[in-house]
PDB file of C-alpha atoms in Angstrom:
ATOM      1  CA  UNK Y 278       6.810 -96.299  17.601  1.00  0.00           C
ATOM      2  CA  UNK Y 279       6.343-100.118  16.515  1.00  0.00           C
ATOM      3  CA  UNK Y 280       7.130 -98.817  13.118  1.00  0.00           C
ATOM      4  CA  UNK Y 281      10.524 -97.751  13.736  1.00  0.00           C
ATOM      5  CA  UNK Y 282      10.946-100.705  15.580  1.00  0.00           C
ATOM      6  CA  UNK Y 283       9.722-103.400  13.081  1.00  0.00           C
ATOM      7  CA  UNK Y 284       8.846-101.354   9.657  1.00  0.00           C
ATOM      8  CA  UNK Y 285       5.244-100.716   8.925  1.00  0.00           C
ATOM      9  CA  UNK Y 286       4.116-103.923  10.579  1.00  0.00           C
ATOM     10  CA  UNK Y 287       0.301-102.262  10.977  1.00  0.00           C
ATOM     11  CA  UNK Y 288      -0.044-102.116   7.206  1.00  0.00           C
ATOM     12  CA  UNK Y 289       0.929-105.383   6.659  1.00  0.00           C
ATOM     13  CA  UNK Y 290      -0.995-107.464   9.694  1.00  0.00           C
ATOM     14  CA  UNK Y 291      -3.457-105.080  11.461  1.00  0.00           C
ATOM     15  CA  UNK Y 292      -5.177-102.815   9.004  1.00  0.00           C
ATOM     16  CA  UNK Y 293      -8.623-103.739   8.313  1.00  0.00           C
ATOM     17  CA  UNK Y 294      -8.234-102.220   5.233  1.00  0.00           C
ATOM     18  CA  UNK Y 295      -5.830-103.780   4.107  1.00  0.00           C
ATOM     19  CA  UNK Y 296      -7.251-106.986   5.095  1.00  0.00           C
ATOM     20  CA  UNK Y 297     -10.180-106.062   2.986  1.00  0.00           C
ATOM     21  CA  UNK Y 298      -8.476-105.612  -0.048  1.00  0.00           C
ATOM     22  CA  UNK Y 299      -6.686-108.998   0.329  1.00  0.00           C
ATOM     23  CA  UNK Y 300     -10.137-111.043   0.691  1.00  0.00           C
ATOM     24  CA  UNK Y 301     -10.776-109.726  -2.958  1.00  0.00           C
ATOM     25  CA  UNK Y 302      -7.263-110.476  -5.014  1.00  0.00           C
ATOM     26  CA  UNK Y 303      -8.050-112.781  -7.637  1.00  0.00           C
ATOM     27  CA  UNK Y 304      -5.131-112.169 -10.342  1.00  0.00           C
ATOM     28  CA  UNK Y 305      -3.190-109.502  -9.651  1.00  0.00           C
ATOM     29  CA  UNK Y 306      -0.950-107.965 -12.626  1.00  0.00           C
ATOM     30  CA  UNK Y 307       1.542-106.503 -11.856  1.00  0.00           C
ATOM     31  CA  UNK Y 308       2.183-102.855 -12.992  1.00  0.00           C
ATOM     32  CA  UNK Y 309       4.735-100.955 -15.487  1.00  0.00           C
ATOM     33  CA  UNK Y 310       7.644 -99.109 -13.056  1.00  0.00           C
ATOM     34  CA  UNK Y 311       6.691 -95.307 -14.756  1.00  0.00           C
ATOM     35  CA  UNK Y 312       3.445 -96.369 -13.464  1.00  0.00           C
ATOM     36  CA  UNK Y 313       3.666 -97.422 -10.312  1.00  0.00           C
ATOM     37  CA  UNK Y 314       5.933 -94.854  -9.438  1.00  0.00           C
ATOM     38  CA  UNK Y 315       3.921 -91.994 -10.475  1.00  0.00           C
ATOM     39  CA  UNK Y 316       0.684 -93.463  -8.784  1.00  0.00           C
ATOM     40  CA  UNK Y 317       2.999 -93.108  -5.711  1.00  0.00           C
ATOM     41  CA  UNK Y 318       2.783 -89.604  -5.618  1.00  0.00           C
ATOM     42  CA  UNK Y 319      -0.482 -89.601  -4.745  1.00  0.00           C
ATOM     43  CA  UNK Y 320      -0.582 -90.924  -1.480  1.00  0.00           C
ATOM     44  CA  UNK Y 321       1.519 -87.660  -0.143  1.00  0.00           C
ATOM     45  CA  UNK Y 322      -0.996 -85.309  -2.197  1.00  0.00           C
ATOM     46  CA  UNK Y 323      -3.662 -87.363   0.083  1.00  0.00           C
ATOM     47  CA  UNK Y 324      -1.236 -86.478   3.394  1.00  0.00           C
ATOM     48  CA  UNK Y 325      -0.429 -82.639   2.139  1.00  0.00           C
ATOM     49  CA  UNK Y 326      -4.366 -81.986   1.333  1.00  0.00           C
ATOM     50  CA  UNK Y 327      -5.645 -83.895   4.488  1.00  0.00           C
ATOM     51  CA  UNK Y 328      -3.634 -81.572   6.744  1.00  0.00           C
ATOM     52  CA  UNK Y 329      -3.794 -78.501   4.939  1.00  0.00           C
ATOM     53  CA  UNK Y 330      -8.237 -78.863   5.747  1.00  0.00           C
ATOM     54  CA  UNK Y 331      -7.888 -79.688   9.062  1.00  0.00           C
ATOM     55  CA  UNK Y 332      -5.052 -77.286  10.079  1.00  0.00           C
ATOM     56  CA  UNK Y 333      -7.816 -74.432   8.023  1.00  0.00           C
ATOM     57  CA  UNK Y 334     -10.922 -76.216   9.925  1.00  0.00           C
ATOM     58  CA  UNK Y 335     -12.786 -77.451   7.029  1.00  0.00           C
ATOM     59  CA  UNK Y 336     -12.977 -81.007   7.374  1.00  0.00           C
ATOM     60  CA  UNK Y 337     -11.257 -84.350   7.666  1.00  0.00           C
ATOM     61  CA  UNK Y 338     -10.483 -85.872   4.257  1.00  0.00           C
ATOM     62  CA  UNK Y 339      -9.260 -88.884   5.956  1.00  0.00           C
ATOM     63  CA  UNK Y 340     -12.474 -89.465   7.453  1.00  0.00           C
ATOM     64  CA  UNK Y 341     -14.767 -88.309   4.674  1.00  0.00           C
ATOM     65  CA  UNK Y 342     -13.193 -90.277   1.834  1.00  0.00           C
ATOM     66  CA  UNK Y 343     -12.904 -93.727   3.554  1.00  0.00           C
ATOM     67  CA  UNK Y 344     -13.827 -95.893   1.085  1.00  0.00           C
ATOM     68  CA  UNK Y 345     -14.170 -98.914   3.350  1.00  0.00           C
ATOM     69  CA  UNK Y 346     -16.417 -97.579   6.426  1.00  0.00           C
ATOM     70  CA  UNK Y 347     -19.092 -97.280   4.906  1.00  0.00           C
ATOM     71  CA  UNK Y 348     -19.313-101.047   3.811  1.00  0.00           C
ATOM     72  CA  UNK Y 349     -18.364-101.388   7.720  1.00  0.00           C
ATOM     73  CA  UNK Y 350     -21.448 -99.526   8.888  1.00  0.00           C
ATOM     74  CA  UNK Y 351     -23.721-100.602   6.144  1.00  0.00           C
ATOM     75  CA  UNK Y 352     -24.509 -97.192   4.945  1.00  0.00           C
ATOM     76  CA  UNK Y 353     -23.495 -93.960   3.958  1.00  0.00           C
ATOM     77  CA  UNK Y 354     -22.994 -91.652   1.139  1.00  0.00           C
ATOM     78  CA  UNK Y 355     -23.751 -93.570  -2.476  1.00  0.00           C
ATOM     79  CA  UNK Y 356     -20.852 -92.265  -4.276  1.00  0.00           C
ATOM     80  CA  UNK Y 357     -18.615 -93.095  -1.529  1.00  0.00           C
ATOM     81  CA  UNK Y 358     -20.620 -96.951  -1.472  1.00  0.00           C
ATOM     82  CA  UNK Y 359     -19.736 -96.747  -5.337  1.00  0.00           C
ATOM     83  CA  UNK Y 360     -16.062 -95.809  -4.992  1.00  0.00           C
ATOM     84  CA  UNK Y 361     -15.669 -98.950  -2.608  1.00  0.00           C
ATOM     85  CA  UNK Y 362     -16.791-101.057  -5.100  1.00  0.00           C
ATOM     86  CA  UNK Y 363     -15.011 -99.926  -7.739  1.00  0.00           C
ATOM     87  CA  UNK Y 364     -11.863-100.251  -5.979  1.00  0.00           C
ATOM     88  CA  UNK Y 365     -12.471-103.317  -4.535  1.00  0.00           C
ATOM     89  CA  UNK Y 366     -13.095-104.703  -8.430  1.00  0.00           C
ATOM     90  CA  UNK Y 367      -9.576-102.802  -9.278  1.00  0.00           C
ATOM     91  CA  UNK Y 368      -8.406-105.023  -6.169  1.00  0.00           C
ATOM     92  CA  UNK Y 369      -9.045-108.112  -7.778  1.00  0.00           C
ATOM     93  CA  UNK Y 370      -6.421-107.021 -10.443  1.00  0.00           C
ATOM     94  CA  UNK Y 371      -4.452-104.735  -8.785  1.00  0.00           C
ATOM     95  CA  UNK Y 372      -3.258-105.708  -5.228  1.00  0.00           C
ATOM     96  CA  UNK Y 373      -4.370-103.420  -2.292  1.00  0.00           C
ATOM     97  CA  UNK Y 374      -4.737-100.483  -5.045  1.00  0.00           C
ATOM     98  CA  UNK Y 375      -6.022 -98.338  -1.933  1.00  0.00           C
ATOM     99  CA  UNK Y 376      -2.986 -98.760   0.461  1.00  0.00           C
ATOM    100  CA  UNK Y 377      -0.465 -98.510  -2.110  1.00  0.00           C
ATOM    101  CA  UNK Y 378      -1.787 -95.763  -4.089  1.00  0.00           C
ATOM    102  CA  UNK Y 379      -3.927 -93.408  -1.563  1.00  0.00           C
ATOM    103  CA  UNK Y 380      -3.188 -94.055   1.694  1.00  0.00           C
ATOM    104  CA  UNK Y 381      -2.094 -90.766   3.420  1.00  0.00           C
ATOM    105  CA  UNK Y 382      -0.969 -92.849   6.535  1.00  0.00           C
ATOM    106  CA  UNK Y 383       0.980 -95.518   4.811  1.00  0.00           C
ATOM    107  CA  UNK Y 384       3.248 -92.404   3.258  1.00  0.00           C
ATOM    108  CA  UNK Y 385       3.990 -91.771   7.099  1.00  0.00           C
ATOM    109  CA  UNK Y 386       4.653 -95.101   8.374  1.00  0.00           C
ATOM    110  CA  UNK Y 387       6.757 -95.435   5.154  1.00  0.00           C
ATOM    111  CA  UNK Y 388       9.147 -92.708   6.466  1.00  0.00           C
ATOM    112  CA  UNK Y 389       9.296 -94.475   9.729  1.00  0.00           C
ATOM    113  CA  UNK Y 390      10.125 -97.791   8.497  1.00  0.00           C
ATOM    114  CA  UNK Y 391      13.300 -96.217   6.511  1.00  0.00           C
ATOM    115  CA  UNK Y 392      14.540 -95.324  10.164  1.00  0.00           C
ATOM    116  CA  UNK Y 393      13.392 -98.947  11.661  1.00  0.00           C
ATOM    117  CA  UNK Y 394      15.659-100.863  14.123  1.00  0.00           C
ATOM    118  CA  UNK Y 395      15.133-104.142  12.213  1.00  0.00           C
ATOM    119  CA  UNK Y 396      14.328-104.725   8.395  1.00  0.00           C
ATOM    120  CA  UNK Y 397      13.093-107.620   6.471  1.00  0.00           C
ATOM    121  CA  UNK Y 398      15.646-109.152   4.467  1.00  0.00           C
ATOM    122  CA  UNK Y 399      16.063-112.056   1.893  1.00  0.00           C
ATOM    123  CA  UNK Y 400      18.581-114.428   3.062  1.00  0.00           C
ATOM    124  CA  UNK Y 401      22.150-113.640   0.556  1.00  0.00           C
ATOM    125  CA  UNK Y 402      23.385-117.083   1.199  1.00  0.00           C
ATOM    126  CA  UNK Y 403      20.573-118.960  -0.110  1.00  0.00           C
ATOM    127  CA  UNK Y 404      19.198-116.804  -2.977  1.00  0.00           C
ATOM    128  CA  UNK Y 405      20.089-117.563  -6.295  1.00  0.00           C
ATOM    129  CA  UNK Y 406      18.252-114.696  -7.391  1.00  0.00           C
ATOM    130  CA  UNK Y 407      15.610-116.632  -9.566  1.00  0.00           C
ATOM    131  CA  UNK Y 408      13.278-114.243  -9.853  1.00  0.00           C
ATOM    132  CA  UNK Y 409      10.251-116.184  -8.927  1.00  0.00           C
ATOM    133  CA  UNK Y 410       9.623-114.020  -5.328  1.00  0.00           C
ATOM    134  CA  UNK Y 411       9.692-110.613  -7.847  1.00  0.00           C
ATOM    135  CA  UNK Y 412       7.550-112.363 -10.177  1.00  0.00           C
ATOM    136  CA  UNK Y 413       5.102-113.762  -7.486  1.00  0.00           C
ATOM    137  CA  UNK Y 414       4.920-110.587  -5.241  1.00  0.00           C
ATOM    138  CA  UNK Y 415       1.611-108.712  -6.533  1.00  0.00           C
ATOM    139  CA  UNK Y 416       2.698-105.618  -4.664  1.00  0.00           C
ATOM    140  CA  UNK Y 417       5.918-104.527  -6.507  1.00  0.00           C
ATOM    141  CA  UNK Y 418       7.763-104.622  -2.892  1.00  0.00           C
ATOM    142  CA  UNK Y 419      10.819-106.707  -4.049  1.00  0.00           C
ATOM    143  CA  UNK Y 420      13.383-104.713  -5.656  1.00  0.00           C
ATOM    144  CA  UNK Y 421      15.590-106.570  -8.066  1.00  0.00           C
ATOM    145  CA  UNK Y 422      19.320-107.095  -8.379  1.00  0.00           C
ATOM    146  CA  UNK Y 423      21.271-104.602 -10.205  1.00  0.00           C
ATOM    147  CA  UNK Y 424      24.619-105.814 -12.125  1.00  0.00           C
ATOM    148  CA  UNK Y 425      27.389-102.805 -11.520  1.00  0.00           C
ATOM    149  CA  UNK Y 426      27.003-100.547 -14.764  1.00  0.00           C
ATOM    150  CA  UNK Y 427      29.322 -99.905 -17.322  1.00  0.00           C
ATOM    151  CA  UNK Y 428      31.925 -97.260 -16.702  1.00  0.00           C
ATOM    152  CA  UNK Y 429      30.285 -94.511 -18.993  1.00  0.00           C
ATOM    153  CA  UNK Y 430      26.948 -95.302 -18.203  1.00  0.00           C
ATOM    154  CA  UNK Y 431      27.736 -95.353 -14.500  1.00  0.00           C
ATOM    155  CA  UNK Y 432      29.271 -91.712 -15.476  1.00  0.00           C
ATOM    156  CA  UNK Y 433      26.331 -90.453 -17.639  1.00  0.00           C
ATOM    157  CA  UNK Y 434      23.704 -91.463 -14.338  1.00  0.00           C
ATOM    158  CA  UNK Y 435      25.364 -89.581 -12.034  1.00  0.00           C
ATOM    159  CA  UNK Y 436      25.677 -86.628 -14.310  1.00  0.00           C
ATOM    160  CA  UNK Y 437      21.680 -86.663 -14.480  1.00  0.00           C
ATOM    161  CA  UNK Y 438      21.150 -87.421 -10.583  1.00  0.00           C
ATOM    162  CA  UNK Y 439      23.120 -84.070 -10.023  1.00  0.00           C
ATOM    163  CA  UNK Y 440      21.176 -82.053 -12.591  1.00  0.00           C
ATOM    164  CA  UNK Y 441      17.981 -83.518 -11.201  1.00  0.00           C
ATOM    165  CA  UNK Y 442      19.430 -82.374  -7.757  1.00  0.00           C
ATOM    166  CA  UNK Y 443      20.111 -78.982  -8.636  1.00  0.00           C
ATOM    167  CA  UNK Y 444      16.784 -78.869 -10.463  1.00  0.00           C
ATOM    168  CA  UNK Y 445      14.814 -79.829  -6.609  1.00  0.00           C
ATOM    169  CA  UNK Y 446      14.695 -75.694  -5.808  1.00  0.00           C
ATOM    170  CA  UNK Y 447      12.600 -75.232  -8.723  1.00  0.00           C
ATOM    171  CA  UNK Y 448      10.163 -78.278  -8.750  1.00  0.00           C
ATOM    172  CA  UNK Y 449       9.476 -76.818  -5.227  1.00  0.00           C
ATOM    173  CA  UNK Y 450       9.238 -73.287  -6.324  1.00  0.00           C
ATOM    174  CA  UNK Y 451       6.714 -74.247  -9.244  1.00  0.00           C
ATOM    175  CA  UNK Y 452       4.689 -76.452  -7.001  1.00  0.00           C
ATOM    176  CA  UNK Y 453       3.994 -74.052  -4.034  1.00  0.00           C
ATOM    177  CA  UNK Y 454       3.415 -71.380  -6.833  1.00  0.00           C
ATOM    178  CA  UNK Y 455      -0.024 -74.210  -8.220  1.00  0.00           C
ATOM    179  CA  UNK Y 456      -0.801 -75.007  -4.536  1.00  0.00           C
ATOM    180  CA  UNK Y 457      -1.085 -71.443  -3.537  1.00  0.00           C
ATOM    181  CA  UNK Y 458      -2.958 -70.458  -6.862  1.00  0.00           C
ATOM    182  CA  UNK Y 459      -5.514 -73.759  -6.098  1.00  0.00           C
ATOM    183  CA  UNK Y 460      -5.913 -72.078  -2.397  1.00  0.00           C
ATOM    184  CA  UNK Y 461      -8.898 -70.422  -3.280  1.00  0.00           C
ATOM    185  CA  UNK Y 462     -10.906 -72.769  -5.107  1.00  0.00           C
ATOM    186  CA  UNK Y 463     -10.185 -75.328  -2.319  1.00  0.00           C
ATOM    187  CA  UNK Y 464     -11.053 -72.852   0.202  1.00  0.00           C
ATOM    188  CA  UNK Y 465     -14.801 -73.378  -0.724  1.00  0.00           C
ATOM    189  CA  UNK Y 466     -14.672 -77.008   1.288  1.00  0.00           C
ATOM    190  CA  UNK Y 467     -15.302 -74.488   4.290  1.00  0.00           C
ATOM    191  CA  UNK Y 468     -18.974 -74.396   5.417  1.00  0.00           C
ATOM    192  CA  UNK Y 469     -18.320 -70.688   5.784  1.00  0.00           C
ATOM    193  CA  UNK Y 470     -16.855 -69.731   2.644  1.00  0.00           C
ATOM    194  CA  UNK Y 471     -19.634 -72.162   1.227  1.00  0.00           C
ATOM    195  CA  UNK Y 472     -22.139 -69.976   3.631  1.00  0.00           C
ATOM    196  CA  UNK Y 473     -20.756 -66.786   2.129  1.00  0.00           C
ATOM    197  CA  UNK Y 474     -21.590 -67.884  -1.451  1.00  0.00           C
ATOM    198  CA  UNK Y 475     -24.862 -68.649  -0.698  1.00  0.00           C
ATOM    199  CA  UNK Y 476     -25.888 -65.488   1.521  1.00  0.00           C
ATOM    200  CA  UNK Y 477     -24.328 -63.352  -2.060  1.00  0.00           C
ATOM    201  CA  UNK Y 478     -26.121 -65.706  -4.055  1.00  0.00           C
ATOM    202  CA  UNK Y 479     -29.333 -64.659  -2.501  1.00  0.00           C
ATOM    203  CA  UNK Y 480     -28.370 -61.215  -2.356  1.00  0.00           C
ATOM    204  CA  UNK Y 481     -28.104 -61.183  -6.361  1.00  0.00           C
ATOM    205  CA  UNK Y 482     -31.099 -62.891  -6.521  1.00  0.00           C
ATOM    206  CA  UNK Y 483     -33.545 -60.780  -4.235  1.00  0.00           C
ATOM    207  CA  UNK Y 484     -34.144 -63.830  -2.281  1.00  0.00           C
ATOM    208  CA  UNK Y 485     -33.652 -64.991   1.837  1.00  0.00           C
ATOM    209  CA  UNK Y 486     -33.322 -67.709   3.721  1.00  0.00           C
ATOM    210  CA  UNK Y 487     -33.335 -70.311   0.401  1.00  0.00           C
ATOM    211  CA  UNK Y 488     -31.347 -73.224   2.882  1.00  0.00           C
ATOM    212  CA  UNK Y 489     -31.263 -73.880   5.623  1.00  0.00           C
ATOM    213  CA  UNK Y 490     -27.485 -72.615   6.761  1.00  0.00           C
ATOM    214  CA  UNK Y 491     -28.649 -69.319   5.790  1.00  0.00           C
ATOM    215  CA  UNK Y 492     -31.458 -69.291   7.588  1.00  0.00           C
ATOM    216  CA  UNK Y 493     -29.672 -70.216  10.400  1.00  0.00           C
ATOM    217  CA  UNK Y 494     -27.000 -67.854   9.963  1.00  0.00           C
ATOM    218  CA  UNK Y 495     -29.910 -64.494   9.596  1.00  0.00           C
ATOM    219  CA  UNK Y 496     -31.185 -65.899  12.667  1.00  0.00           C
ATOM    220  CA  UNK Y 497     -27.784 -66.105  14.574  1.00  0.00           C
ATOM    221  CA  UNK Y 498     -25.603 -63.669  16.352  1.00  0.00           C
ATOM    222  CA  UNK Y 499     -22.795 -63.332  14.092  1.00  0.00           C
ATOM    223  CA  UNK Y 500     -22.928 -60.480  11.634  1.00  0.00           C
ATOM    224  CA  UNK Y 501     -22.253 -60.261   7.843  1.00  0.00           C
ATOM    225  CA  UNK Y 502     -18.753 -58.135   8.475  1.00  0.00           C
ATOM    226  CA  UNK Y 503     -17.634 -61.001  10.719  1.00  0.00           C
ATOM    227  CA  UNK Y 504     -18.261 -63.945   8.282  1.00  0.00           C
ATOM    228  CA  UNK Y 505     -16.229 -61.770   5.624  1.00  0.00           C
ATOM    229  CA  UNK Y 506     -13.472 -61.352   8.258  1.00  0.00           C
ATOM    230  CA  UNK Y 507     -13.902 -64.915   8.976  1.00  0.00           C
ATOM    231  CA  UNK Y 508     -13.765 -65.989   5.553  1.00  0.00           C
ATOM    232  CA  UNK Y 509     -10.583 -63.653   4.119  1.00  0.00           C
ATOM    233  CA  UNK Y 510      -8.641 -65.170   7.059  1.00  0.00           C
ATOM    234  CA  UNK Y 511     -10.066 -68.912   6.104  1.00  0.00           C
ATOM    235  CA  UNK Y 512      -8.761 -68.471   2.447  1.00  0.00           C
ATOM    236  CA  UNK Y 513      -5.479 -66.713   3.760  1.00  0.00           C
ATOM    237  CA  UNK Y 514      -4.771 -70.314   5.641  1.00  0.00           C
ATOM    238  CA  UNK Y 515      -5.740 -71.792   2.654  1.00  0.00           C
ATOM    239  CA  UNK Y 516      -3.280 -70.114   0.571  1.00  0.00           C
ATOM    240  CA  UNK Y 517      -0.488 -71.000   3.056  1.00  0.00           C
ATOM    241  CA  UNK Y 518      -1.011 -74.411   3.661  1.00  0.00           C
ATOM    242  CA  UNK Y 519      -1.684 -75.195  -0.253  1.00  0.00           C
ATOM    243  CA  UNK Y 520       2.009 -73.235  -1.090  1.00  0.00           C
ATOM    244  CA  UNK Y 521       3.693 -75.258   1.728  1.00  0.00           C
ATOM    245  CA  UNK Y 522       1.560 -78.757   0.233  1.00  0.00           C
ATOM    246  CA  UNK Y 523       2.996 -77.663  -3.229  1.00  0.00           C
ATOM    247  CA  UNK Y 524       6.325 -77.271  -1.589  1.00  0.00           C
ATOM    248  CA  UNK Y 525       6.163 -80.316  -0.271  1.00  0.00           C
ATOM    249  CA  UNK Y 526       4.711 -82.617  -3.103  1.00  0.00           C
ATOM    250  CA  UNK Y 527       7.358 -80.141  -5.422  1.00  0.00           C
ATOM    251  CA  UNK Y 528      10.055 -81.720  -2.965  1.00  0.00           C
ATOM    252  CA  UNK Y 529       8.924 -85.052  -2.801  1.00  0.00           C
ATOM    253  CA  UNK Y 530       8.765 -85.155  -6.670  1.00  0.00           C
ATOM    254  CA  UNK Y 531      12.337 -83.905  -7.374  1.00  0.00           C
ATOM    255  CA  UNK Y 532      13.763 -86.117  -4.747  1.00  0.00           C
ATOM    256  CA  UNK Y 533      12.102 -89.338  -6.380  1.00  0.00           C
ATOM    257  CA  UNK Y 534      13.716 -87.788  -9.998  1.00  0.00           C
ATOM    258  CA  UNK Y 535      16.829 -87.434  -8.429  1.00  0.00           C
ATOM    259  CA  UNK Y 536      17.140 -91.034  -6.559  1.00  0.00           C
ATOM    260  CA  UNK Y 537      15.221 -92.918 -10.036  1.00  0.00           C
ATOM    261  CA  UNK Y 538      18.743 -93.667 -11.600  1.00  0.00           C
ATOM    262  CA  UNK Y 539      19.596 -97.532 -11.228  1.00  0.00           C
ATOM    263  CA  UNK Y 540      22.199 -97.954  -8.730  1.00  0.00           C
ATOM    264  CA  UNK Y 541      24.153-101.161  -7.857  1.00  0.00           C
ATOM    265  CA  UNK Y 542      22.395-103.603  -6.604  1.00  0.00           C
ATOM    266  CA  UNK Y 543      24.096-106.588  -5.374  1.00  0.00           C
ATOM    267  CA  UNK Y 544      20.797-108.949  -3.961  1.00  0.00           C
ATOM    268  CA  UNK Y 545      17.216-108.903  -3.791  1.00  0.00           C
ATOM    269  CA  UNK Y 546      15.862-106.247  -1.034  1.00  0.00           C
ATOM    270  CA  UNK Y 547      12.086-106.395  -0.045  1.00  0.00           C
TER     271      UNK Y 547
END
């Protein structure tokens, strides 16, 4: 709600991971446009996968892969200690490399804030368009003035905005087709399609009750037929909701091609 009010005000002044992330910027560089706008697209893969495992009950990704908690708790897993750290030395270089380039709810804010009531602006009657804020800014949030194009290229960009628009049916259609061919694999984040692996794994090898999860699972109430019910419908979800994440990454990648051609610009526009 605030951010449709006032843009994605929570990133900006609340986050405390953000806030982390700034403590640690040293001398940020600033990043090549092709790159910074492909590193974009991760942040929705983050969003598609994170609710493609909960909506199939397998885990939160969110949760799991919080870089930052950890060093809140003082503890946890020591690859996830280790990925903190290494971000947090990419954050001395690259501003807030976490928010910008992996945060699933930043892509959802960022939708919000398109729609928000008020919108930061740079005043048009006193810049002189110097360049100094865009040079300054080590997030890459300031886009630049854009002088009105000549007449043929003008002509020649919109020509490749509505090829890249009629091209947005197929991105999609190719992406759901990877997602729903990655369902399976994925699938295997599920402690029962784990479990499953295990309990045939022991079969094959003329051995019981090697972990504990099978052990508990011999000793339990539910019977082999219904964990390989339990597990075709698991990686039948999983199918789905990787097609519709392809769809959706497949969508949010053609849209980006299509809207990439330099349009008039007539000031500076945070």
């Amino acid at each position: 709600l605030f951010a449709l009010l006032f843009g994605r005000s929570f990133c900006a002044g609340v986050c405390p991971l953000g806030a982390v992330q700034e403590a640690v910027v040293f001398r940020p560089v600033r990043l090549p446009g092709w790159l910074e706008r492909s590193l974009g697209l991760l942040p929705h893969l983050c969003l598609a996968l994170s609710l493609v495992f909960v909506a199939a009950g397998a885990c939160f990704l969110i949760c799991r892969y919080d870089p930052f908690v950890h060093l809140f708790r003082l503890g946890g897993p020591a690859n996830m200690v280790v990925f903190a750290f290494v971000l947090l030395a990419v954050g001395m270089f690259i501003a807030r490399p976490y928010c910008r380039f992996l945060c699933p709810y930043g892509v959802l804010l960022g939708w919000l804030s398109r729609l928000s009531w008020r919108h930061l602006s740079i005043t048009p009657d006193k810049c002189v368009q110097c360049r100094w804020c865009g040079n300054a800014c080590p997030y890459g949030a300031l886009r630049e003035a854009v002088p009105e194009p000549e007449p043929a290229a003008a002509q020649a960009a919109r020509r490749q905005a509505r090829r890249a628009w009629l091209a947005l049916p197929l991105w999609i259609a190719i992406a759901a087709a990877a997602g729903a061919a990655a369902g399976p694999a994925l699938s295997k984040a599920h402690a029962d399609v784990s479990l499953l692996a295990e309990l045939r794994a022991e079969d094959a090898a003329g051995k019981t009750d090697t972990s504990w999860p099978t052990r508990a699972f011999r000793a339990g109430a539910r019977t082999r037929d219904q964990l390989e019910q339990d597990v075709t419908g698991i990686r039948h979800r999983f199918v789905i909701g990787t097609a519709l994440a392809g769809a959706f990454l497949g969508c949010v990648l053609g849209v980006r091609l299509a809207t990439s051609f330099p349009r008039r610009r007539r000031d500076y526009e945070p």
